[in-house]
Short mmCIF file of C-alpha atoms and ligand atoms in Angstrom, two decimals:
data_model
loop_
_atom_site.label_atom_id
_atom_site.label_comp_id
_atom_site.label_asym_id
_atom_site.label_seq_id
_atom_site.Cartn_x
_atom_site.Cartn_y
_atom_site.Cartn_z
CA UNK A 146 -203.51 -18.85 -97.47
CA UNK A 147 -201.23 -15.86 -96.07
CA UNK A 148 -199.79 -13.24 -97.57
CA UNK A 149 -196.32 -13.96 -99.59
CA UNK A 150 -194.64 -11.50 -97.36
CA UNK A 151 -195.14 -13.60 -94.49
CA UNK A 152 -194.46 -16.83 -95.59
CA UNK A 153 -191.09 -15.71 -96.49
CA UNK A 154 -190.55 -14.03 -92.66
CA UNK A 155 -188.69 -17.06 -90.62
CA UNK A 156 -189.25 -16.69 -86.52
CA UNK A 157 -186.41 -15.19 -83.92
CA UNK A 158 -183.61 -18.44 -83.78
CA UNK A 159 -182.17 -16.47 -80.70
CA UNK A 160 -185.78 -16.02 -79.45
CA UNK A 161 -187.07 -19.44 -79.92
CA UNK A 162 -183.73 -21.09 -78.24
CA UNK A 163 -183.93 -19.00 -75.05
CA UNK A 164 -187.99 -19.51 -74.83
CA UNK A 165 -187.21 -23.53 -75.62
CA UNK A 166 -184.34 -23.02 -72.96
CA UNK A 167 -187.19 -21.55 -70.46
CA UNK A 168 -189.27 -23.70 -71.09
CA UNK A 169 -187.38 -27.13 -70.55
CA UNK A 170 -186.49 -25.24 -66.67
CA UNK A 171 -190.04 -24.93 -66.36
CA UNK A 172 -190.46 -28.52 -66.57
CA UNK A 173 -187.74 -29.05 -64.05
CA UNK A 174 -185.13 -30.14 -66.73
CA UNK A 175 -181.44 -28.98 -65.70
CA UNK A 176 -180.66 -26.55 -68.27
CA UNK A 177 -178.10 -23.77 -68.32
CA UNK A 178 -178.79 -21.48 -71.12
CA UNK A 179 -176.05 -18.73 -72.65
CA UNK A 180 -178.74 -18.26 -75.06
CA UNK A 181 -180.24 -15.26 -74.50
CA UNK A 182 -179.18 -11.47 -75.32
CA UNK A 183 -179.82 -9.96 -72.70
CA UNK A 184 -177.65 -9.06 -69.57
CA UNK A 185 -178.51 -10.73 -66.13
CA UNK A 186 -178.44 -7.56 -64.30
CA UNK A 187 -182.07 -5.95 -63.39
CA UNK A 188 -182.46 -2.78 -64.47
CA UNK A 189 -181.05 0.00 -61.89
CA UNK A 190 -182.35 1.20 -59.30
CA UNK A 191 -182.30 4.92 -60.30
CA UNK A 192 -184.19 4.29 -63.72
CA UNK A 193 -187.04 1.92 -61.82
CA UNK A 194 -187.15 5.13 -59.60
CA UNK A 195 -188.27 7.18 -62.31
CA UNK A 196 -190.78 5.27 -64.21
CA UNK A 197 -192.39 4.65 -60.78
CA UNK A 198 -192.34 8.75 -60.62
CA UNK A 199 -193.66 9.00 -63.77
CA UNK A 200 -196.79 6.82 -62.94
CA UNK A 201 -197.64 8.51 -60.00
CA UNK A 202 -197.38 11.53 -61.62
CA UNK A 203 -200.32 10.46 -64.36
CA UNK A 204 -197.67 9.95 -67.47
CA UNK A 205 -200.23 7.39 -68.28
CA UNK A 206 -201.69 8.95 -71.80
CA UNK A 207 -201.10 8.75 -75.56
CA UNK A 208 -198.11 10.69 -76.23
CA UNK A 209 -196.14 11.82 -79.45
CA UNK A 210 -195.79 8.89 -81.91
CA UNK A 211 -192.01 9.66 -82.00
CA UNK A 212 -191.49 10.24 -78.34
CA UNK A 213 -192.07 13.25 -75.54
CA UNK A 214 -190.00 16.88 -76.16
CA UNK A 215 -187.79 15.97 -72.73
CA UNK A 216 -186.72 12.34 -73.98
CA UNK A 217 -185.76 13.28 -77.25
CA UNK A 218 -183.36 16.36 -76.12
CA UNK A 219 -182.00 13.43 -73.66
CA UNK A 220 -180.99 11.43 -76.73
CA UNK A 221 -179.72 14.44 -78.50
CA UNK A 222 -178.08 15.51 -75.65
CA UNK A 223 -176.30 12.02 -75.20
CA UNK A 224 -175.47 11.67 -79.19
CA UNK A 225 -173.34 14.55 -78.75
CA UNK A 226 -172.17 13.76 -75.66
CA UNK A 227 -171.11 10.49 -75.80
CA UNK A 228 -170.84 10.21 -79.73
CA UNK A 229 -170.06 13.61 -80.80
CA UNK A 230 -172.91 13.82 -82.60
CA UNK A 231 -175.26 16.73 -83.73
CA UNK A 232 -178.98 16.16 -84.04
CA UNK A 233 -182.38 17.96 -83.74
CA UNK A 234 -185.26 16.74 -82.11
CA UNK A 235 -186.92 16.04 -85.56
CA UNK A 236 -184.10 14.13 -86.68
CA UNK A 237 -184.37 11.40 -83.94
CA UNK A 238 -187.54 8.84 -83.45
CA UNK A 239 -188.25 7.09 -80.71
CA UNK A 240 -189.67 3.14 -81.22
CA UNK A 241 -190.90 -0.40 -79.40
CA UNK A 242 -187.20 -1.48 -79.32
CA UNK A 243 -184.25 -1.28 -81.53
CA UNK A 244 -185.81 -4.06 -83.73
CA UNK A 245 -188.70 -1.82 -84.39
CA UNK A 246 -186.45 0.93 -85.47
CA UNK A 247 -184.63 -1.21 -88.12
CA UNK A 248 -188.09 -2.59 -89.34
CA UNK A 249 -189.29 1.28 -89.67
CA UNK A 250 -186.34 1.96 -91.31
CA UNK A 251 -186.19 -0.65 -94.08
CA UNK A 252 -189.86 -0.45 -94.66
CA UNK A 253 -189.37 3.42 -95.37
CA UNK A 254 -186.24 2.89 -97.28
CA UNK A 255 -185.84 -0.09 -99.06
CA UNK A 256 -187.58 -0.86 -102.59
CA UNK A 257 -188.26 -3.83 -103.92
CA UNK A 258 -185.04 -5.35 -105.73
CA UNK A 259 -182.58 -2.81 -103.71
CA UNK A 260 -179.74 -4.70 -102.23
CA UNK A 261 -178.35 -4.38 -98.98
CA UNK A 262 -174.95 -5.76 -97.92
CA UNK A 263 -174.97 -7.39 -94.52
CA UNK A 264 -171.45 -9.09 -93.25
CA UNK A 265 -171.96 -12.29 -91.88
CA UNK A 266 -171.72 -13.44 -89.09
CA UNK A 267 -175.14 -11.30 -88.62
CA UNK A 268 -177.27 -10.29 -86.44
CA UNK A 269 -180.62 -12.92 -86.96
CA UNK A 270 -182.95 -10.36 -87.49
CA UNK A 271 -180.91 -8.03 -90.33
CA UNK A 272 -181.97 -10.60 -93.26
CA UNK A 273 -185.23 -11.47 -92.48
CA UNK A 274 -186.51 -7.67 -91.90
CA UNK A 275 -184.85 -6.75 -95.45
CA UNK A 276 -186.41 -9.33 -97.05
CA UNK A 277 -189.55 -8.52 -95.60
CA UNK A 278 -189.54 -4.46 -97.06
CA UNK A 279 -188.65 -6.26 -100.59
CA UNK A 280 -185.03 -6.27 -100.62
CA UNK A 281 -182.40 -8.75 -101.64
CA UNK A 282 -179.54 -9.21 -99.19
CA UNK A 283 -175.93 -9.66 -100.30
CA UNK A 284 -173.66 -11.58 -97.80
CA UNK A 285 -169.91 -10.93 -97.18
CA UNK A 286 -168.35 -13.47 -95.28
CA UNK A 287 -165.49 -12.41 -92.82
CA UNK A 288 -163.85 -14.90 -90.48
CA UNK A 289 -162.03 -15.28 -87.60
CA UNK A 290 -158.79 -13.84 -89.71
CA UNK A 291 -160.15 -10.55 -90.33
CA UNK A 292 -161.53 -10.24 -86.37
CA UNK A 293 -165.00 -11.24 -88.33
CA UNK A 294 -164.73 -7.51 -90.07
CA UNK A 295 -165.84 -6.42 -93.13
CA UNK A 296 -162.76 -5.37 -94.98
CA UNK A 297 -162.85 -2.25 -97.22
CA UNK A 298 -161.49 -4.70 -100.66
CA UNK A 299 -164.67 -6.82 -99.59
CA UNK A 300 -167.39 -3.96 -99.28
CA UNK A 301 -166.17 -2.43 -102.60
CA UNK A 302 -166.71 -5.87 -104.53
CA UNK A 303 -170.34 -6.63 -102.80
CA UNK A 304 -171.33 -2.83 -103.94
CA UNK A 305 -173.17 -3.19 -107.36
CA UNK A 306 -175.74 -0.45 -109.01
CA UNK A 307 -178.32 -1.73 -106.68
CA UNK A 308 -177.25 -1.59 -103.69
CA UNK A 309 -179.58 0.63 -101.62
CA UNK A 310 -177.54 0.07 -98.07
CA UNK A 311 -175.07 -1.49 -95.74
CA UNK A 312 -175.53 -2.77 -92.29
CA UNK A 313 -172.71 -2.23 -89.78
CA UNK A 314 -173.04 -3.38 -85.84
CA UNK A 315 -170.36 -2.57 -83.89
CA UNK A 316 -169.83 -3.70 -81.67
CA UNK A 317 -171.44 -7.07 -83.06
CA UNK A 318 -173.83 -9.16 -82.19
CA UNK A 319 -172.50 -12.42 -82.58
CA UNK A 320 -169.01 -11.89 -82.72
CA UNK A 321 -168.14 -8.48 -80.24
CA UNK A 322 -166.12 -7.15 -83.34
CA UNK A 323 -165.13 -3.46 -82.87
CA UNK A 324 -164.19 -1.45 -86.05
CA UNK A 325 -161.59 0.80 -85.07
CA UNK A 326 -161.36 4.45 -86.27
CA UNK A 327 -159.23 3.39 -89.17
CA UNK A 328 -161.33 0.50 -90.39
CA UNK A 329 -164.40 2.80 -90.31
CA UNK A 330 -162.50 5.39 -92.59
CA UNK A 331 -161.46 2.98 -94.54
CA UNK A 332 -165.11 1.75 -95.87
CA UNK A 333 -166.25 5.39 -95.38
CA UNK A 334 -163.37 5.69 -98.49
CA UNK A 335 -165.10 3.02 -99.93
CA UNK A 336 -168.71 4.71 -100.33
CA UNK A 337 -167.86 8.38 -100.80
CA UNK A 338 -169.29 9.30 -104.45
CA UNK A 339 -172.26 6.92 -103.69
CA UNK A 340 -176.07 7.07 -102.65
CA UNK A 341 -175.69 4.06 -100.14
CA UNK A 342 -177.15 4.54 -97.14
CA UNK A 343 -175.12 3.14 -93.39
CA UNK A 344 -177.36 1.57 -90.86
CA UNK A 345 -174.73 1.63 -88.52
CA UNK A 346 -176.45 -0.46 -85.11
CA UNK A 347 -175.17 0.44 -82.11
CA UNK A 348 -176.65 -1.21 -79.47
CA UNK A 349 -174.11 -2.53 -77.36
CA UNK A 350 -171.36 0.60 -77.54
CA UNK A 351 -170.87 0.81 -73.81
CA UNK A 352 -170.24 -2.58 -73.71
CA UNK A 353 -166.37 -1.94 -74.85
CA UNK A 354 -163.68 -4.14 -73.07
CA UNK A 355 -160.65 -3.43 -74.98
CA UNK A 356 -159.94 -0.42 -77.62
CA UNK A 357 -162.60 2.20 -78.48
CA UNK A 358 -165.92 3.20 -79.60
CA UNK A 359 -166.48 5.04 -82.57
CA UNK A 360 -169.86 5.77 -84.04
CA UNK A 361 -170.02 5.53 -87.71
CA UNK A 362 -171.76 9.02 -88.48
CA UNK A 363 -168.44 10.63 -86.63
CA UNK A 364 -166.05 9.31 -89.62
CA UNK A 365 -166.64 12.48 -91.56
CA UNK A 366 -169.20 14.68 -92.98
CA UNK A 367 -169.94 12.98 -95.78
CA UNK A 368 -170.56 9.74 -93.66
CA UNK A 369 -172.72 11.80 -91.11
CA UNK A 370 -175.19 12.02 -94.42
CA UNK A 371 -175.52 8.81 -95.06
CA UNK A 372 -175.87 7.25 -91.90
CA UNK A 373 -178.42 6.56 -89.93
CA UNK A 374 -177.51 5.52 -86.59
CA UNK A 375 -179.68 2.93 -84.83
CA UNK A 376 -179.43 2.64 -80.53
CA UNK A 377 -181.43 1.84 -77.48
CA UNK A 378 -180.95 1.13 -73.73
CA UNK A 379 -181.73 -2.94 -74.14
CA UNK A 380 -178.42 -3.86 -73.15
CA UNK A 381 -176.66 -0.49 -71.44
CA UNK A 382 -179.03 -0.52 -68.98
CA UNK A 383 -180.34 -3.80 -69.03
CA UNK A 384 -183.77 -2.62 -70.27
CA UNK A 385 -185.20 -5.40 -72.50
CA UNK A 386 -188.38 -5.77 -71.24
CA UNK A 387 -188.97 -2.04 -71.22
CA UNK A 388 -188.77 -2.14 -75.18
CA UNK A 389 -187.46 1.38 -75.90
CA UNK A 390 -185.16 1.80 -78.95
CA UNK A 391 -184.24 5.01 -81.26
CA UNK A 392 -183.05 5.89 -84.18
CA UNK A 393 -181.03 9.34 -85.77
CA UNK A 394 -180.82 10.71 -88.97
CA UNK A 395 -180.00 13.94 -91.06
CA UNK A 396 -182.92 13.93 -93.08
CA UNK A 397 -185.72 14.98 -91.90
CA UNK A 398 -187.89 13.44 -94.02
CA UNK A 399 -186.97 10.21 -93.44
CA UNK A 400 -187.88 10.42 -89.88
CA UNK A 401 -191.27 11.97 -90.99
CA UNK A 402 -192.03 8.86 -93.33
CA UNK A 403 -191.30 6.63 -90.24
CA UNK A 404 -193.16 8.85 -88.01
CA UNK A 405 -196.12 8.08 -90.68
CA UNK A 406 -195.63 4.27 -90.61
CA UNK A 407 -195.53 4.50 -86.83
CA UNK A 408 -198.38 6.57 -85.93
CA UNK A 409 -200.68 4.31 -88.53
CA UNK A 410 -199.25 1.45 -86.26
CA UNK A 411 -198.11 1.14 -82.75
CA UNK A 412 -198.71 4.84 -82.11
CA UNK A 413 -195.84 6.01 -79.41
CA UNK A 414 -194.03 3.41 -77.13
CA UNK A 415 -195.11 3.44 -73.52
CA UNK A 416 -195.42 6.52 -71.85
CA UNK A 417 -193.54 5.03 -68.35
CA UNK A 418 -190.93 3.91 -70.43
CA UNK A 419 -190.40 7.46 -72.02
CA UNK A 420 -189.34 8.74 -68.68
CA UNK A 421 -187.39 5.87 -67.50
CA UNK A 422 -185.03 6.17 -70.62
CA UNK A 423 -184.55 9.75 -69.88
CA UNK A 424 -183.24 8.45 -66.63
CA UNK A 425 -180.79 5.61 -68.94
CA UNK A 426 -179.63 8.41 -71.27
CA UNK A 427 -178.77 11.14 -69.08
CA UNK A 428 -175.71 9.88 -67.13
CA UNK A 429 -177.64 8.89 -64.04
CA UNK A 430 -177.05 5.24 -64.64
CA UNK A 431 -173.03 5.18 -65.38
CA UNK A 432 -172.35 3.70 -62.35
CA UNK A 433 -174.28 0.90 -62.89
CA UNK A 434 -173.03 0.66 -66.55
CA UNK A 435 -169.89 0.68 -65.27
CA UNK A 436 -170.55 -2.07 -62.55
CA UNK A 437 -171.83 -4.04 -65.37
CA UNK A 438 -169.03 -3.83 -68.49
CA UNK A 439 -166.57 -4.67 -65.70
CA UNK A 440 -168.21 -7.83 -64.29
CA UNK A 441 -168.78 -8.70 -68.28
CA UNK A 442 -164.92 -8.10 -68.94
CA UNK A 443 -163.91 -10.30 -66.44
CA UNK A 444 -166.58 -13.32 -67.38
CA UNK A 445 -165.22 -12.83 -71.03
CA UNK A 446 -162.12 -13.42 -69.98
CA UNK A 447 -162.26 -16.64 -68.05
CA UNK A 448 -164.23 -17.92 -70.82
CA UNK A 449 -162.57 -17.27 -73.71
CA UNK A 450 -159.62 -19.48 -71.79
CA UNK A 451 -161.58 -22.17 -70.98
CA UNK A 452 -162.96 -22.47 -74.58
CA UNK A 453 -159.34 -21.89 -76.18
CA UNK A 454 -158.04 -24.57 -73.85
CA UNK A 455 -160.19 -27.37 -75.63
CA UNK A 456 -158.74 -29.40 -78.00
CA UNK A 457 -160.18 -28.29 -81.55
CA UNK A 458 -162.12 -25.09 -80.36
CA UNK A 459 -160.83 -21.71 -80.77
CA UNK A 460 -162.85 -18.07 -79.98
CA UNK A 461 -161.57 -14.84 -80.48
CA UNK A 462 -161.56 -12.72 -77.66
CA UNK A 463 -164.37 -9.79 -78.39
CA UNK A 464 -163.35 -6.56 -77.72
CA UNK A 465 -167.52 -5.79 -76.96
CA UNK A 466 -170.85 -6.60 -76.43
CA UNK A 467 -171.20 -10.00 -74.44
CA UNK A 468 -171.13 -13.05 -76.66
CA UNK A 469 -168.33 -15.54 -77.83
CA UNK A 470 -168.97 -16.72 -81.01
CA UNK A 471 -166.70 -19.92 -81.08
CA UNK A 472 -165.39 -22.01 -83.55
CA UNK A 473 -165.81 -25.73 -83.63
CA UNK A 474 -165.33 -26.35 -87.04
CA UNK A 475 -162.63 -28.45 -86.71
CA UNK A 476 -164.73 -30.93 -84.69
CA UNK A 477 -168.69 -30.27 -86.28
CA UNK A 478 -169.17 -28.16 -89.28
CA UNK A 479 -173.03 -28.39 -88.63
CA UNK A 480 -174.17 -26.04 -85.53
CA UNK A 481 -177.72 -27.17 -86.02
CA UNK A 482 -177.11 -30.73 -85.45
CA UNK A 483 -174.35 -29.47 -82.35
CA UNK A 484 -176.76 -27.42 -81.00
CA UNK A 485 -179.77 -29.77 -80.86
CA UNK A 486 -177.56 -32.89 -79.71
CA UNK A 487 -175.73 -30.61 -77.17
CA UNK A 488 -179.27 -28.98 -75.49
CA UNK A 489 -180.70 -32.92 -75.53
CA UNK A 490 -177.84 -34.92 -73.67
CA UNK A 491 -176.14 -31.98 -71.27
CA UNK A 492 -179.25 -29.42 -70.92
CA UNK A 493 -176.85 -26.51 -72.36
CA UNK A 494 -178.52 -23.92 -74.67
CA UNK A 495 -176.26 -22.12 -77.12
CA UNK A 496 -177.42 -20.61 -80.36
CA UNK A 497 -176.06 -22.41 -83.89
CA UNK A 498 -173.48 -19.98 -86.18
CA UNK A 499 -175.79 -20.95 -88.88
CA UNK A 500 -178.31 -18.78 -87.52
CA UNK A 501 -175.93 -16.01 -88.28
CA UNK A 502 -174.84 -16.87 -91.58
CA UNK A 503 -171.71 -18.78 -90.06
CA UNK A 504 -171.94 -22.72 -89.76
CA UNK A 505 -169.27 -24.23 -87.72
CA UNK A 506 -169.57 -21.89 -84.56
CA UNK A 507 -171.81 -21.66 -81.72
CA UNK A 508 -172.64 -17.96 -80.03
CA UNK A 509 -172.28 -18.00 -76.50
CA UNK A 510 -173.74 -15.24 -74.19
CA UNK A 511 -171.80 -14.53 -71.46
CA UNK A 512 -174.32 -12.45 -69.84
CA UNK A 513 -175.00 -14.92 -66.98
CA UNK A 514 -173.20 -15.51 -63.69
CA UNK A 515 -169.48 -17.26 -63.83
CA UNK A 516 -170.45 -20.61 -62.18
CA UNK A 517 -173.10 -21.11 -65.00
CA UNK A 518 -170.71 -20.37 -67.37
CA UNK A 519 -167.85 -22.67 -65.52
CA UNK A 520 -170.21 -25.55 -65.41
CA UNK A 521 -171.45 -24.56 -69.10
CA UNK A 522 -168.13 -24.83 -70.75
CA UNK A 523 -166.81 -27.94 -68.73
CA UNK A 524 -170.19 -29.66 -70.16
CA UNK A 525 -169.22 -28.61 -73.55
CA UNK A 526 -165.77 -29.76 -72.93
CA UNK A 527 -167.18 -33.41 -71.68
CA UNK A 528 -169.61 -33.51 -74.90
CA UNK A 529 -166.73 -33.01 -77.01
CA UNK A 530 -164.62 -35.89 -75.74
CA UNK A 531 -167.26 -37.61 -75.83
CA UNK A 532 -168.37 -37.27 -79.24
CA UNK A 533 -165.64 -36.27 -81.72
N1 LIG B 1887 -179.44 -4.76 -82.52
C1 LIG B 1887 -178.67 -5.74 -82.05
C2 LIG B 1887 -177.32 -5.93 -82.62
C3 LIG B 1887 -179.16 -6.59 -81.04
O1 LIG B 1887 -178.40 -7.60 -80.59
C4 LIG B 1887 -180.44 -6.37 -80.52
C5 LIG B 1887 -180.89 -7.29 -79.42
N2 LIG B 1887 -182.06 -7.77 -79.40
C6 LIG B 1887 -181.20 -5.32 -81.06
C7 LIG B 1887 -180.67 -4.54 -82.06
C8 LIG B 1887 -182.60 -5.02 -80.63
O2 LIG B 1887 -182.72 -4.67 -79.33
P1 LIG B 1887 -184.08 -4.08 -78.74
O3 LIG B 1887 -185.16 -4.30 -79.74
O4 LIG B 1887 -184.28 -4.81 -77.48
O5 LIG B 1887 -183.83 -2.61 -78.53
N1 LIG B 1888 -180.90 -9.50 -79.76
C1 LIG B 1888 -180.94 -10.49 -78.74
C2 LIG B 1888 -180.21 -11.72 -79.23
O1 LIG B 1888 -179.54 -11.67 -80.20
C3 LIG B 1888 -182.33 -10.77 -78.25
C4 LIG B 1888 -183.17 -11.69 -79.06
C5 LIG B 1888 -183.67 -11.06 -80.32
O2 LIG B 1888 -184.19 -9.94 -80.23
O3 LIG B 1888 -183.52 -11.69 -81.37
O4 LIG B 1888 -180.29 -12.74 -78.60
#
């Protein structure tokens, strides 16, 4: 009755949790959910300021599918700022969101039969978008061993004649894995001589507790080719709702191809939110950033000891972004059935491992206030004992 293409497209896990988790509030259940990606803080104060500006000001009209002249010199002025990073206004598009990027880039990219090598754990949406565009994903496993990182032995042996890309988050979403400098260099070794593309995401890169940032395209020249880097302000600047995400690439023409898809599509993203991101990009916000990756640091903290103080759990403590990704494999080597069991009998909404390609783990956000995650963890703890 529908099309193939959608039949094969499964629906958000991490969405569907946090809207069941909202849901079972609304009904007046007592639920605390760590479900959600998204930071608790509301978006500052300074970047509110300006889309308000921008509406009284009549920036209320259709305006360049891949974003207005001023926003895209503010993201070209912050790659090279902040990344090192040299791009031209037509080398950078501006889309609904991260996730709409990524779709825009796989559809323009990705032939049917191409492989792409995602390392699990995942981000949800990575599979199901190349699958969608046609191609066939090829898993490599890491574990808590490796910091959940790819290893350069492990991308050469998942690299065959098809292989059309790799996927790299860093920091990642589920785990908060960094890649270092070194690690980078080393898989940047790995495809030199090659055609494969990088899709390096790098959404949560001020969200760095320990260690540093480096952006994939910096390695060398020969990775700034092949790269295409992938950002947004969803999670900086606590900006989900405003859905702005971009994308930059050397070639040109790949940004024209997406421009195509885009303007025979959504058209441009909203014109209020074009001139608040300027405001998230060009430094006026790092305060507020600042304010928030501390308050994160120290919530990651106190949580990753309470979980590594329970008897059979163990999390690694992520050097970014703002989950936990813990492992109870010990006690339940099916997060599905943990998950379900947990959310029924103490109203606490985590998202299963399997989700991300990793059974045996739960992620936990720690974007929410320490209390909820105090009383969060010592339910978890009681469940437990309780159970296993
Ligand atoms: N990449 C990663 C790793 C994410 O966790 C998210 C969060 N939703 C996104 C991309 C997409 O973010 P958005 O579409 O809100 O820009
Ligand atoms: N990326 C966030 C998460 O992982 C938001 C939900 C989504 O877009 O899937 O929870």
């Amino acid at each position: 009755m529908y099309s193939d293409r959608i039949n094969i497209l499964s629906e958000s896990i991490t969405i569907a949790v946090t809207t069941l988790a909202q849901e079972l509030r609304a009904q007046g259940k007592d639920i605390l959910s760590f479900s959600a990606g998204e930071p608790d803080f509301d978006t500052p104060q300074v970047i509110k300021d300006s889309a308000i500006k921008a509406i009284n000001a009549g920036y209320t009209k259709y305006t360049a599918v891949d974003g207005i002249v001023e926003l895209k010199v503010a993201i070209a002025n912050k790659l090279k700022r902040d990344n090192g990073l040299s791009y031209a206004n037509n080398q950078i598009i501006v889309s609904n969101g991260a996730k709409h990027s990524l779709f825009n880039l796989f559809q323009a990219v990705i032939e049917e039969g191409d492989e792409v090598i995602i390392p699990a754990p995942f981000w949800v949406t990575y599979p199901e978008l190349v699958k969608y565009s046609g191609g066939s994903v090829v898993e490599v496993s890491t574990d808590d061993k490796s910091g959940f990182k790819m290893t350069a032995a492990q991308l050469k042996s998942a690299i065959t004649p098809k292989t059309r890309m790799v996927i790299l988050t860093t920091p990642s979403n589920p785990t908060g894995s960094v890649y270092t400098k070194d690690e980078l260099t080393a898989l940047a070794d790995v495809l030199k001589g090659t055609k494969i593309l990088v899709a390096s995401d790098e959404m949560y890169e001020k969200l760095i507790y320990d260690g540093e940032f480096t952006s994939c395209a910096a390695i060398s020249e020969d990775m700034y080719d092949r790269t295409i880097t992938i950002n947004g302000l969803s999670k900086s600047v606590a900006m989900t709702g405003w859905r702005f995400g971009y994308l930059a690439a050397k070639d040109v023409n790949l940004i024209k191809a997406m421009k195509r898809l885009q303007s025979q599509s959504t058209s441009n993203i909203c014109s209020i939110t074009q001139h608040a991101a300027i405001t998230g990009l060009d430094g006026s916000a790092d305060a507020d950033i600042e304010m928030m990756r501390k308050a994160f640091a120290s919530r990651r903290d106190e949580a990753v000891d309470l979980f590594n103080a329970i008897d059979g759990v163990s999390v690694v403590k992520p050097d970014g972004a703002f989950y936990l990704f813990v492992n109870i494999s010990k006690l339940e080597k099916d997060s599905l059935k943990f998950s379900k069991e947990l959310l029924e009998e103490t109203g606490v909404a985590i998202v299963p491992g399997v989700a991300f390609g990793t059974d045996g783990h739960f992620r936990f956000s720690f974007a929410t206030d320490i209390e909820s995650i105090r009383e969060g963890i010592s339910r978890i703890k009681n469940f437990l004992s309780k159970h296993y």
